[in-house]
Amino acid sequence: MVNFNKIKIIYIFFVKTLLRSKKTKFFILFSLVPLLIFLIINGLKLIYHDNLLAGSDFFKNGGMPFFFQFYIQLISLLFGAAVLSDEIDSKTLIYLNTSPVSKFSILSGKFTAYLTVSFLSFAIGSTILYVMTHFKGILTTNSLATLLQLQFAGLIAIIAYSSLFLMFGVSLKKSTIIGLVYIFGWETIAQILPGTAQKLTIFFYLHSLSPIRIPKEKGILNISIVQPGYAEALITLLIFSAIFFAASVYIFKKREYLLADHT
Amino acid sequence: MGTVIKGENLSKWYGNVLGLSEISVDISKGIQGLLGPNGAGKSTFLKILTGQLKPNIGEIRIFDEPVFNNQELFHRIGYCPEFDAYYREVTGWEFIRFKSALFGYSKKETDQRALTAIEKVGLTDSKDRKITAYSLGMRQRLKFASSIINDSDLLILDEPLRGVDPLWRIRIIKMLKEFEEEGRTIIVSSHILSEIEAMTNNVILIHQGKIFAHGDIQEIRDLIGSHPHKVSVVCNDARGLAKKMISDDLLLNIQFLDNEQKVIFETDKRDRFFDTLTYTISNSAINVSEITSPDDNLQSVFDYLIGR
């Protein structure tokens, strides 16, 4: 039986822990990099009396690729895989594994805590950038709706990527390296490959969720696959996430974790 | 007395490396010392005991239940790991309270148990400091506190006194003896004979993944007593000291080193030798600057016993 109270206890403890960590602080600051670039560019343009860069253009061509093709993947990898690898590296897993808490509850509590903090980091940077680049019309219904849709797309993307990297983290020793190969290898290559390889990437579905088009590479043969609809993409990503999470729990239950030299 | 832990033919390998080999144990209530040199297999045994590892062969049961993946069993078990492992971003209190909450107590009981545990190890005043600001001894006591929150029927302690100052060693040992009197079972591992000796007479000796001996600590003491010991003495008159010592029938061999500043005695009557040495030094004008006994550790006893 699932013990929601214990999941909550683990969740709160690790959200608190993560919010104090240097890694989280770094990622929150890092999410502000596009804003900084935007401000520098327009500051220079002001100095040299040049036409200012349109905020919406910068968000579409600079902000969207940064957040949806780099930041989300990176933060999901470094937080998703770390759900367990942090515990293994610091040998603190022992405290969880020798408590009367099911492995499912441990992983659920920790995973949701890491998701929360990852999303928070993304939301802070992307929201501030969106507001600053759409400053004039920010209070219109359309603009706010787009912002909400963006945040939702970001949340789903973080869930999907993090659950995949969680699975890597519970099953592989070099999960971060494998994750990097997946993000910057497979996800990039699959976009330009002919055939249906794109369907085996998370980005393919994520593309359909975003209210603002994410710039994409053209395929080798310039054959573009029809993008799935919003509902199809959403359901597919949620199913992927559920499968990855279930697999992670299964592996976590079955696997032995060597925390040191065992003699 | 009923069996608390029953292990049969436990074997564990790490690839080609043997961790444990066909260990069978039957442990009842009381304090059980687990003794062996570093790398003997004590930690492997304890990791199997706490469900962190699965034996390749054999089965272990605690309170007649299987251990691996049986998380409910930890309502009755307290475990203090050997690692100096801690969450870097939390205070001692937050950690202990978190561990307490994982037992599923009410909020009031969670706080009460956490507070009692932290009081027992003398960290009340520093409970709100980050664990990173604790000394090694304080972190060790905090770990120990985390293992006693639930007043468990079985307490498993892996090198619990490592890094703990002498005063707290005495207090922890006293606490363990009180737990024993309450009818609880305590497994304590150590590679230091005197630590175990202070807690219990009941020991299991592990060496190279096997149980070497199981029984009364006095038997181990006797084995050490008959084990040829080398004792090194650095003094201002090594030859004079040797002359006085040789008059007694204690020595197997004498060797002079460092321009006769150092003498190494070999004896098979360890206790008598030390009595005589103390007497000789205190009744002569010889100035001794160092006495060391490189053989006075478990590893050398094991090496002697297995005939290396």
Coordinates of C-alpha atoms in Angstrom, one line a residue:
Chain A
M1 CA 0.0 0.0 0.0
V2 CA 1.3 3.4 -0.9
N3 CA 2.1 5.6 2.1
F4 CA 1.5 9.1 1.0
N5 CA 2.5 10.6 4.4
K6 CA 6.0 9.1 4.1
I7 CA 6.3 10.3 0.4
K8 CA 5.3 13.8 1.7
I9 CA 8.0 13.6 4.5
I10 CA 10.7 12.6 2.0
Y11 CA 9.4 15.2 -0.5
I12 CA 9.6 18.1 2.0
F13 CA 13.0 17.1 3.4
F14 CA 14.6 16.9 -0.1
V15 CA 12.9 20.1 -1.4
K16 CA 14.4 21.9 1.6
T17 CA 17.8 20.2 1.0
L18 CA 17.8 21.1 -2.7
L19 CA 16.8 24.7 -2.2
R20 CA 19.9 25.1 0.0
S21 CA 22.2 23.4 -2.4
K22 CA 24.8 25.2 -4.6
K23 CA 23.6 23.3 -7.6
T24 CA 20.1 24.7 -7.4
K25 CA 21.4 28.2 -6.9
F26 CA 23.7 27.8 -9.8
F27 CA 20.8 26.6 -12.1
I28 CA 18.6 29.5 -11.0
L29 CA 21.3 32.0 -11.9
F30 CA 22.1 30.1 -15.1
S31 CA 18.4 30.4 -16.2
L32 CA 18.9 34.1 -16.2
V33 CA 21.7 34.0 -18.8
P34 CA 19.4 34.7 -21.8
L35 CA 17.9 37.7 -20.0
L36 CA 21.4 39.0 -19.4
I37 CA 22.3 38.5 -23.0
F38 CA 19.1 40.3 -24.1
L39 CA 19.9 43.2 -21.8
I40 CA 23.5 43.4 -23.0
I41 CA 22.6 43.4 -26.6
N42 CA 19.9 46.1 -26.2
G43 CA 22.2 48.1 -23.9
L44 CA 24.9 48.1 -26.6
K45 CA 22.3 49.0 -29.3
L46 CA 21.2 51.9 -27.2
I47 CA 24.8 53.1 -26.8
Y48 CA 25.4 52.9 -30.5
H49 CA 21.9 54.4 -31.4
D50 CA 21.0 51.2 -33.3
N51 CA 17.4 49.8 -33.5
L52 CA 16.6 47.8 -30.4
L53 CA 16.2 44.0 -30.8
A54 CA 12.5 43.1 -30.6
G55 CA 11.8 41.2 -27.4
S56 CA 9.5 38.6 -29.0
D57 CA 12.1 37.8 -31.7
F58 CA 14.8 37.3 -29.1
F59 CA 12.5 35.1 -27.0
K60 CA 11.6 33.0 -30.0
N61 CA 15.1 32.6 -31.5
G62 CA 17.2 32.8 -28.4
G63 CA 15.1 32.1 -25.3
M64 CA 13.1 29.1 -26.7
P65 CA 16.2 27.2 -28.0
F66 CA 18.0 27.9 -24.8
F67 CA 15.2 26.7 -22.5
F68 CA 13.7 23.9 -24.6
Q69 CA 16.7 22.5 -26.4
F70 CA 19.4 23.0 -23.7
Y71 CA 18.4 24.1 -20.2
I72 CA 15.5 21.7 -19.6
Q73 CA 17.5 18.7 -20.9
L74 CA 20.5 19.7 -18.8
I75 CA 18.7 20.4 -15.6
S76 CA 16.6 17.2 -16.0
L77 CA 19.8 15.2 -16.5
L78 CA 21.7 16.7 -13.5
F79 CA 18.7 16.5 -11.2
G80 CA 16.9 13.4 -12.6
A81 CA 20.0 11.2 -12.6
A82 CA 21.0 12.7 -9.2
V83 CA 17.9 11.5 -7.4
L84 CA 19.8 8.3 -6.6
S85 CA 23.4 9.0 -7.7
D86 CA 23.6 11.8 -5.1
E87 CA 22.7 9.3 -2.4
I88 CA 25.1 6.8 -3.7
D89 CA 28.0 9.3 -4.0
S90 CA 27.5 10.6 -0.5
K91 CA 26.6 7.1 0.8
T92 CA 23.5 8.5 2.4
L93 CA 21.3 6.0 0.6
I94 CA 21.9 3.7 3.5
Y95 CA 19.7 5.9 5.8
L96 CA 16.7 5.6 3.4
N97 CA 17.3 2.0 2.6
T98 CA 17.4 1.0 6.3
S99 CA 14.2 2.9 7.2
P100 CA 10.7 1.3 7.2
V101 CA 9.8 3.1 3.9
S102 CA 9.1 1.3 0.6
K103 CA 11.4 1.8 -2.3
F104 CA 8.5 3.2 -4.2
S105 CA 7.9 5.8 -1.6
I106 CA 11.6 6.7 -1.5
L107 CA 11.8 7.2 -5.2
S108 CA 8.4 9.0 -5.4
G109 CA 9.3 11.4 -2.7
K110 CA 12.7 12.2 -3.9
F111 CA 11.7 12.3 -7.6
T112 CA 8.9 14.8 -7.0
A113 CA 11.2 16.9 -4.9
Y114 CA 13.8 17.1 -7.6
L115 CA 11.1 17.7 -10.2
T116 CA 9.7 20.6 -8.2
V117 CA 13.1 22.3 -7.8
S118 CA 14.0 21.7 -11.5
F119 CA 10.7 23.2 -12.6
L120 CA 11.1 26.1 -10.2
S121 CA 14.6 26.9 -11.7
F122 CA 13.2 26.8 -15.2
A123 CA 10.1 28.8 -14.3
I124 CA 12.0 31.6 -12.7
G125 CA 14.3 32.1 -15.6
S126 CA 11.8 31.6 -18.4
T127 CA 9.1 33.7 -16.8
I128 CA 11.4 36.7 -16.1
L129 CA 12.7 36.5 -19.7
Y130 CA 9.2 36.2 -21.1
V131 CA 8.0 39.2 -19.1
M132 CA 11.0 41.3 -20.0
T133 CA 10.8 40.5 -23.7
H134 CA 7.0 40.9 -23.9
F135 CA 6.8 43.8 -21.5
K136 CA 4.4 46.0 -23.4
G137 CA 1.6 43.4 -23.9
I138 CA 2.3 41.2 -20.9
L139 CA -1.0 41.8 -19.2
T140 CA -3.1 40.8 -22.2
T141 CA -5.0 37.5 -22.0
N142 CA -3.1 36.1 -25.0
S143 CA 0.2 36.9 -23.6
L144 CA -0.5 35.4 -20.2
A145 CA -2.1 32.3 -21.8
T146 CA 1.1 31.8 -23.8
L147 CA 3.2 32.2 -20.7
L148 CA 1.1 29.6 -18.9
Q149 CA 1.2 27.2 -21.9
L150 CA 5.0 27.6 -22.0
Q151 CA 5.3 26.8 -18.3
F152 CA 3.1 23.8 -18.8
A153 CA 5.2 22.6 -21.7
G154 CA 8.3 23.1 -19.7
L155 CA 6.8 21.1 -16.8
I156 CA 5.9 18.2 -19.0
A157 CA 9.3 18.3 -20.7
I158 CA 11.0 18.2 -17.3
I159 CA 8.9 15.3 -16.1
A160 CA 9.6 13.3 -19.3
Y161 CA 13.3 14.0 -19.4
S162 CA 13.8 13.6 -15.6
S163 CA 12.0 10.2 -15.6
L164 CA 14.2 9.0 -18.4
F165 CA 17.4 10.2 -16.6
L166 CA 16.0 8.8 -13.3
M167 CA 16.0 5.4 -15.0
F168 CA 19.5 5.9 -16.2
G169 CA 20.5 7.0 -12.7
V170 CA 19.1 3.9 -10.9
S171 CA 20.5 1.5 -13.4
L172 CA 23.8 2.8 -14.7
K173 CA 27.0 3.9 -13.1
K174 CA 27.9 6.5 -15.7
S175 CA 24.4 7.8 -16.0
T176 CA 25.4 11.5 -16.6
I177 CA 27.6 10.6 -19.5
I178 CA 25.0 8.3 -21.1
G179 CA 22.4 11.1 -20.5
L180 CA 24.7 13.7 -22.3
V181 CA 25.1 11.3 -25.2
Y182 CA 21.3 11.0 -25.3
I183 CA 20.7 14.7 -25.2
F184 CA 23.5 16.0 -27.4
G185 CA 23.9 12.9 -29.5
W186 CA 20.7 11.1 -30.2
E187 CA 18.2 13.9 -29.8
T188 CA 20.2 16.1 -32.1
I189 CA 21.0 13.4 -34.7
A190 CA 17.5 12.0 -34.8
Q191 CA 16.2 15.5 -35.8
I192 CA 18.1 15.4 -39.1
L193 CA 17.7 11.7 -39.7
P194 CA 15.2 10.5 -42.4
G195 CA 12.5 8.1 -41.4
T196 CA 10.7 7.9 -38.1
A197 CA 13.8 8.1 -35.8
Q198 CA 12.5 11.4 -34.5
K199 CA 9.6 9.6 -32.9
L200 CA 12.1 8.0 -30.5
T201 CA 13.0 11.3 -29.0
I202 CA 11.2 13.3 -26.3
F203 CA 11.9 16.6 -28.2
F204 CA 9.7 15.4 -31.1
Y205 CA 6.6 15.4 -28.8
L206 CA 7.7 18.4 -26.8
H207 CA 7.7 20.4 -30.0
S208 CA 4.0 20.0 -30.3
L209 CA 3.3 21.2 -26.8
S210 CA 5.1 24.5 -27.1
P211 CA 2.9 27.6 -28.0
I212 CA 5.9 29.2 -29.6
R213 CA 7.7 27.3 -32.3
I214 CA 11.0 26.0 -31.3
P215 CA 13.5 26.4 -34.1
K216 CA 14.4 22.9 -35.6
E217 CA 17.2 21.5 -37.7
K218 CA 16.2 20.5 -41.3
G219 CA 16.4 16.8 -42.1
I220 CA 19.1 15.3 -44.4
L221 CA 16.6 14.5 -47.1
N222 CA 14.4 17.4 -46.0
I223 CA 11.6 15.0 -45.2
S224 CA 9.6 16.3 -42.3
I225 CA 7.4 14.0 -40.3
V226 CA 4.0 15.3 -39.4
Q227 CA 4.0 16.6 -35.9
P228 CA 1.7 14.9 -33.5
G229 CA -1.3 16.8 -32.2
Y230 CA -1.2 18.5 -28.8
A231 CA -3.2 15.8 -27.0
E232 CA -1.3 13.0 -28.6
A233 CA 2.0 14.5 -27.7
L234 CA 0.9 15.2 -24.1
I235 CA -0.4 11.7 -23.6
T236 CA 2.7 10.1 -25.3
L237 CA 5.1 12.0 -23.0
L238 CA 3.1 11.2 -19.9
I239 CA 3.0 7.5 -20.9
F240 CA 6.8 7.6 -21.5
S241 CA 7.3 9.2 -18.1
A242 CA 5.1 6.6 -16.3
I243 CA 7.0 3.8 -18.0
F244 CA 10.4 5.2 -17.2
F245 CA 9.4 5.8 -13.6
A246 CA 7.9 2.4 -13.1
A247 CA 11.1 0.8 -14.6
S248 CA 13.1 3.0 -12.2
V249 CA 11.2 1.7 -9.2
Y250 CA 11.5 -1.9 -10.4
I251 CA 15.3 -1.6 -10.9
F252 CA 15.7 0.2 -7.5
K253 CA 13.9 -2.6 -5.8
K254 CA 16.0 -5.4 -7.4
R255 CA 19.4 -3.8 -7.6
E256 CA 22.1 -3.8 -4.9
Y257 CA 23.9 -0.5 -4.6
L258 CA 27.6 -0.8 -3.6
L259 CA 28.4 2.3 -1.5
A260 CA 32.0 1.5 -0.8
D261 CA 34.6 -1.3 -1.0
H262 CA 32.8 -4.2 0.5
T263 CA 35.0 -6.4 2.5
Chain B
M1 CA 16.7 -17.9 24.3
G2 CA 15.0 -17.5 20.9
T3 CA 17.0 -17.0 17.7
V4 CA 17.0 -13.4 16.5
I5 CA 19.2 -13.8 13.5
K6 CA 19.6 -17.0 11.6
G7 CA 22.0 -17.2 8.6
E8 CA 22.8 -20.3 6.7
N9 CA 25.7 -20.8 4.3
L10 CA 25.9 -17.2 3.4
S11 CA 28.3 -16.5 0.6
K12 CA 28.9 -13.3 -1.3
W13 CA 31.2 -12.4 -4.2
Y14 CA 32.0 -9.1 -5.8
G15 CA 32.9 -10.3 -9.2
N16 CA 35.9 -12.5 -8.6
V17 CA 36.5 -11.2 -5.1
L18 CA 35.1 -13.2 -2.2
G19 CA 33.3 -11.2 0.4
L20 CA 31.9 -14.0 2.6
S21 CA 32.2 -17.7 2.3
E22 CA 29.7 -20.1 3.7
I23 CA 28.9 -18.3 6.9
S24 CA 26.3 -19.7 9.2
V25 CA 25.2 -17.9 12.3
D26 CA 22.5 -18.2 14.9
I27 CA 22.4 -15.1 17.1
S28 CA 20.2 -14.7 20.2
K29 CA 19.5 -11.8 22.5
G30 CA 22.4 -9.8 24.1
I31 CA 25.4 -8.1 22.7
Q32 CA 27.2 -9.9 20.0
G33 CA 30.7 -8.7 19.0
L34 CA 31.8 -9.0 15.4
L35 CA 35.5 -8.9 15.3
G36 CA 38.0 -9.1 12.5
P37 CA 40.8 -7.1 10.9
N38 CA 40.0 -4.5 8.2
G39 CA 38.8 -6.3 5.1
A40 CA 37.8 -9.5 6.9
G41 CA 34.1 -9.4 5.7
K42 CA 32.4 -7.8 8.7
S43 CA 30.8 -5.1 6.7
T44 CA 29.7 -7.4 4.0
F45 CA 28.0 -9.5 6.7
L46 CA 26.3 -6.5 8.2
K47 CA 25.2 -5.3 4.8
I48 CA 23.6 -8.6 4.1
L49 CA 22.1 -8.4 7.6
T50 CA 20.5 -5.0 6.8
G51 CA 19.3 -6.0 3.4
Q52 CA 21.6 -3.8 1.4
L53 CA 23.2 -6.8 -0.3
K54 CA 21.7 -10.2 -1.3
P55 CA 23.9 -13.2 -0.6
N56 CA 24.8 -15.2 -3.7
I57 CA 24.2 -18.3 -1.8
G58 CA 22.4 -19.0 1.5
E59 CA 19.6 -17.2 3.3
I60 CA 19.4 -14.8 6.2
R61 CA 16.3 -14.3 8.4
I62 CA 15.8 -11.8 11.2
F63 CA 12.9 -12.4 13.6
D64 CA 12.1 -15.3 11.2
E65 CA 11.5 -13.0 8.3
P66 CA 13.6 -12.5 5.1
V67 CA 15.6 -9.3 5.0
F68 CA 16.1 -8.1 1.4
N69 CA 13.4 -5.7 0.3
N70 CA 11.5 -6.2 3.5
Q71 CA 11.4 -2.6 4.5
E72 CA 8.7 -3.2 7.3
L73 CA 11.3 -5.1 9.2
F74 CA 13.2 -1.8 9.9
H75 CA 10.5 -0.9 12.4
R76 CA 12.3 -3.4 14.6
I77 CA 15.9 -2.7 13.5
G78 CA 18.2 0.2 14.2
Y79 CA 21.4 0.5 12.0
C80 CA 24.4 2.7 12.4
P81 CA 26.5 2.4 9.2
E82 CA 30.3 2.5 9.1
F83 CA 30.5 5.4 6.6
D84 CA 30.9 9.0 7.7
A85 CA 27.8 9.8 5.5
Y86 CA 25.6 12.8 6.0
Y87 CA 23.4 15.3 4.2
R88 CA 25.5 18.4 3.7
E89 CA 22.7 20.9 3.7
V90 CA 20.8 20.0 6.9
T91 CA 21.2 20.5 10.6
G92 CA 21.7 17.6 13.1
W93 CA 18.1 18.1 14.3
E94 CA 16.6 18.2 10.8
F95 CA 18.4 14.9 10.0
I96 CA 17.3 13.1 13.2
R97 CA 13.8 14.4 12.9
F98 CA 13.6 13.2 9.3
K99 CA 14.8 9.8 10.3
S100 CA 12.3 9.8 13.2
A101 CA 9.4 10.8 10.9
L102 CA 10.2 7.9 8.5
F103 CA 8.9 5.5 11.2
G104 CA 5.4 6.9 10.8
Y105 CA 4.9 8.2 14.3
S106 CA 2.6 11.1 15.1
K107 CA 4.1 14.6 14.8
K108 CA 4.4 14.8 18.6
E109 CA 6.0 11.4 19.0
T110 CA 8.3 12.1 16.0
D111 CA 9.6 15.2 17.8
Q112 CA 9.8 13.5 21.1
R113 CA 11.8 10.5 19.9
A114 CA 14.1 12.7 17.9
L115 CA 14.8 14.9 20.9
T116 CA 15.4 11.9 23.2
A117 CA 17.8 10.4 20.7
I118 CA 19.7 13.6 20.3
E119 CA 19.8 14.2 24.0
K120 CA 21.2 10.7 24.6
V121 CA 24.2 11.4 22.5
G122 CA 24.8 14.9 24.0
L123 CA 24.1 16.9 20.9
T124 CA 21.2 19.0 22.2
D125 CA 23.1 22.2 22.3
S126 CA 24.5 21.8 18.8
K127 CA 21.4 20.3 17.2
D128 CA 20.7 23.4 15.1
R129 CA 24.1 23.5 13.6
K130 CA 24.7 22.1 10.1
I131 CA 26.1 18.7 10.1
T132 CA 29.1 19.9 8.1
A133 CA 30.1 22.0 11.1
Y134 CA 30.2 18.9 13.4
S135 CA 33.4 17.2 14.2
L136 CA 33.9 13.5 13.2
G137 CA 33.1 12.4 16.7
M138 CA 29.9 14.4 16.8
R139 CA 28.8 13.1 13.4
Q140 CA 29.5 9.6 14.7
R141 CA 27.3 10.3 17.7
L142 CA 24.6 11.7 15.4
K143 CA 24.7 8.5 13.3
F144 CA 24.4 6.5 16.5
A145 CA 21.4 8.7 17.6
S146 CA 19.7 7.9 14.3
S147 CA 20.0 4.2 15.0
I148 CA 18.3 4.4 18.5
I149 CA 15.3 6.5 17.6
N150 CA 12.9 3.6 17.3
D151 CA 14.0 1.7 20.4
S152 CA 14.6 -1.3 18.1
D153 CA 14.6 -4.9 19.2
L154 CA 17.8 -5.3 17.1
L155 CA 20.5 -2.7 16.9
I156 CA 23.2 -3.2 14.3
L157 CA 26.3 -1.0 14.8
D158 CA 29.2 -1.0 12.3
E159 CA 32.3 0.4 13.9
P160 CA 30.2 2.7 16.1
L161 CA 33.1 4.0 18.2
R162 CA 35.3 5.1 15.4
G163 CA 36.3 8.7 15.9
V164 CA 34.3 9.1 19.2
D165 CA 36.2 10.7 22.1
P166 CA 37.0 8.5 25.1
L167 CA 34.3 10.0 27.4
W168 CA 31.6 9.3 24.8
R169 CA 33.0 5.8 24.1
I170 CA 32.4 5.0 27.8
R171 CA 28.9 6.5 27.6
I172 CA 27.9 4.7 24.5
I173 CA 29.2 1.4 25.8
K174 CA 27.2 2.0 29.0
M175 CA 24.1 2.7 26.9
L176 CA 24.6 -0.5 24.9
K177 CA 24.8 -2.5 28.1
E178 CA 21.6 -0.9 29.3
F179 CA 20.0 -1.9 26.0
E180 CA 21.2 -5.5 26.6
E181 CA 19.6 -5.5 30.1
E182 CA 16.3 -4.4 28.5
G183 CA 16.4 -7.6 26.5
R184 CA 17.5 -6.2 23.2
T185 CA 19.9 -7.7 20.7
I186 CA 22.9 -5.7 19.6
I187 CA 25.5 -6.6 17.0
V188 CA 28.6 -4.5 17.1
S189 CA 31.4 -4.8 14.7
S190 CA 35.0 -3.6 15.3
H191 CA 38.5 -4.3 14.4
I192 CA 39.7 -3.3 17.8
L193 CA 39.6 -6.1 20.4
S194 CA 39.5 -3.9 23.5
E195 CA 36.4 -2.1 22.2
I196 CA 34.5 -5.3 21.8
E197 CA 35.9 -6.6 25.1
A198 CA 34.4 -3.6 26.9
M199 CA 31.0 -4.5 25.7
T200 CA 30.7 -8.2 25.6
N201 CA 32.3 -11.6 26.1
N202 CA 30.4 -13.0 23.2
V203 CA 32.3 -12.7 19.9
I204 CA 32.3 -13.9 16.3
L205 CA 35.7 -13.7 14.7
I206 CA 35.7 -13.2 11.0
H207 CA 38.7 -13.5 8.8
Q208 CA 38.9 -13.7 5.0
G209 CA 35.2 -14.0 4.7
K210 CA 34.9 -16.9 7.0
I211 CA 33.9 -17.3 10.7
F212 CA 37.2 -18.1 12.3
A213 CA 35.9 -18.6 15.8
H214 CA 32.6 -18.0 17.6
G215 CA 32.4 -17.9 21.4
D216 CA 33.8 -16.4 24.5
I217 CA 36.3 -13.5 24.2
Q218 CA 38.6 -15.1 26.8
E219 CA 39.5 -17.8 24.4
I220 CA 40.6 -15.1 21.9
R221 CA 42.5 -13.4 24.7
D222 CA 44.3 -16.7 25.4
L223 CA 45.2 -17.1 21.8
I224 CA 46.7 -13.6 21.8
G225 CA 48.5 -14.5 25.0
S226 CA 50.3 -17.4 23.4
H227 CA 51.0 -15.5 20.2
P228 CA 54.7 -14.5 20.0
H229 CA 54.8 -10.7 20.4
K230 CA 57.5 -8.3 19.3
V231 CA 57.8 -5.3 21.6
S232 CA 60.0 -2.4 20.6
V233 CA 61.5 -0.1 23.3
V234 CA 63.4 3.1 22.5
C235 CA 65.6 4.2 25.5
N236 CA 68.9 5.6 26.5
D237 CA 70.4 2.2 27.6
A238 CA 68.9 -0.6 25.4
R239 CA 71.7 -3.0 26.3
G240 CA 71.3 -2.4 30.0
L241 CA 67.5 -2.9 29.7
A242 CA 68.0 -6.1 27.8
K243 CA 70.4 -7.4 30.4
K244 CA 67.8 -6.9 33.1
M245 CA 65.1 -8.4 31.1
I246 CA 67.1 -11.5 30.0
S247 CA 67.5 -12.6 33.6
D248 CA 63.9 -13.7 33.6
D249 CA 62.7 -16.6 31.4
L250 CA 60.5 -14.5 29.2
L251 CA 62.2 -13.9 26.0
L252 CA 62.5 -15.8 22.7
N253 CA 64.7 -13.3 21.0
I254 CA 66.4 -9.9 21.4
Q255 CA 67.5 -7.6 18.6
F256 CA 69.3 -4.2 18.8
L257 CA 68.7 -1.4 16.3
D258 CA 69.5 2.2 15.7
N259 CA 73.0 2.2 17.3
E260 CA 71.6 0.4 20.3
Q261 CA 69.0 3.1 21.0
K262 CA 66.2 0.6 20.3
V263 CA 65.7 -3.0 21.4
I264 CA 63.1 -5.4 20.1
F265 CA 62.1 -8.2 22.4
E266 CA 60.2 -11.2 21.2
T267 CA 58.1 -13.0 23.8
D268 CA 55.4 -15.6 24.0
K269 CA 54.4 -14.6 27.5
R270 CA 52.9 -11.2 26.7
D271 CA 51.2 -10.4 30.0
R272 CA 54.2 -11.4 32.2
F273 CA 56.6 -9.7 29.9
F274 CA 54.8 -6.3 30.3
D275 CA 54.6 -6.7 34.0
T276 CA 58.4 -7.3 34.2
L277 CA 59.1 -4.5 31.7
T278 CA 57.1 -2.1 33.8
Y279 CA 58.8 -3.2 37.0
T280 CA 62.3 -3.1 35.5
I281 CA 61.8 0.4 34.0
S282 CA 60.4 1.8 37.2
N283 CA 63.2 0.4 39.3
S284 CA 66.1 1.5 37.2
A285 CA 67.6 4.7 35.9
I286 CA 66.8 3.9 32.3
N287 CA 64.9 6.6 30.4
V288 CA 62.3 5.1 28.0
S289 CA 61.0 7.3 25.3
E290 CA 58.8 4.9 23.4
I291 CA 57.3 1.4 23.8
T292 CA 55.4 0.0 20.8
S293 CA 54.0 -3.4 20.1
P294 CA 53.5 -3.8 16.4
D295 CA 52.0 -7.3 16.9
D296 CA 49.3 -6.1 19.3
N297 CA 46.5 -6.0 16.8
L298 CA 44.0 -8.4 15.4
Q299 CA 45.6 -8.8 12.0
S300 CA 48.8 -10.1 13.5
V301 CA 46.9 -12.5 15.7
F302 CA 45.0 -13.8 12.7
D303 CA 48.2 -14.1 10.7
Y304 CA 49.8 -16.1 13.5
L305 CA 46.8 -18.3 13.9
I306 CA 46.5 -19.2 10.2
G307 CA 50.3 -19.8 10.1
R308 CA 51.5 -17.2 7.8

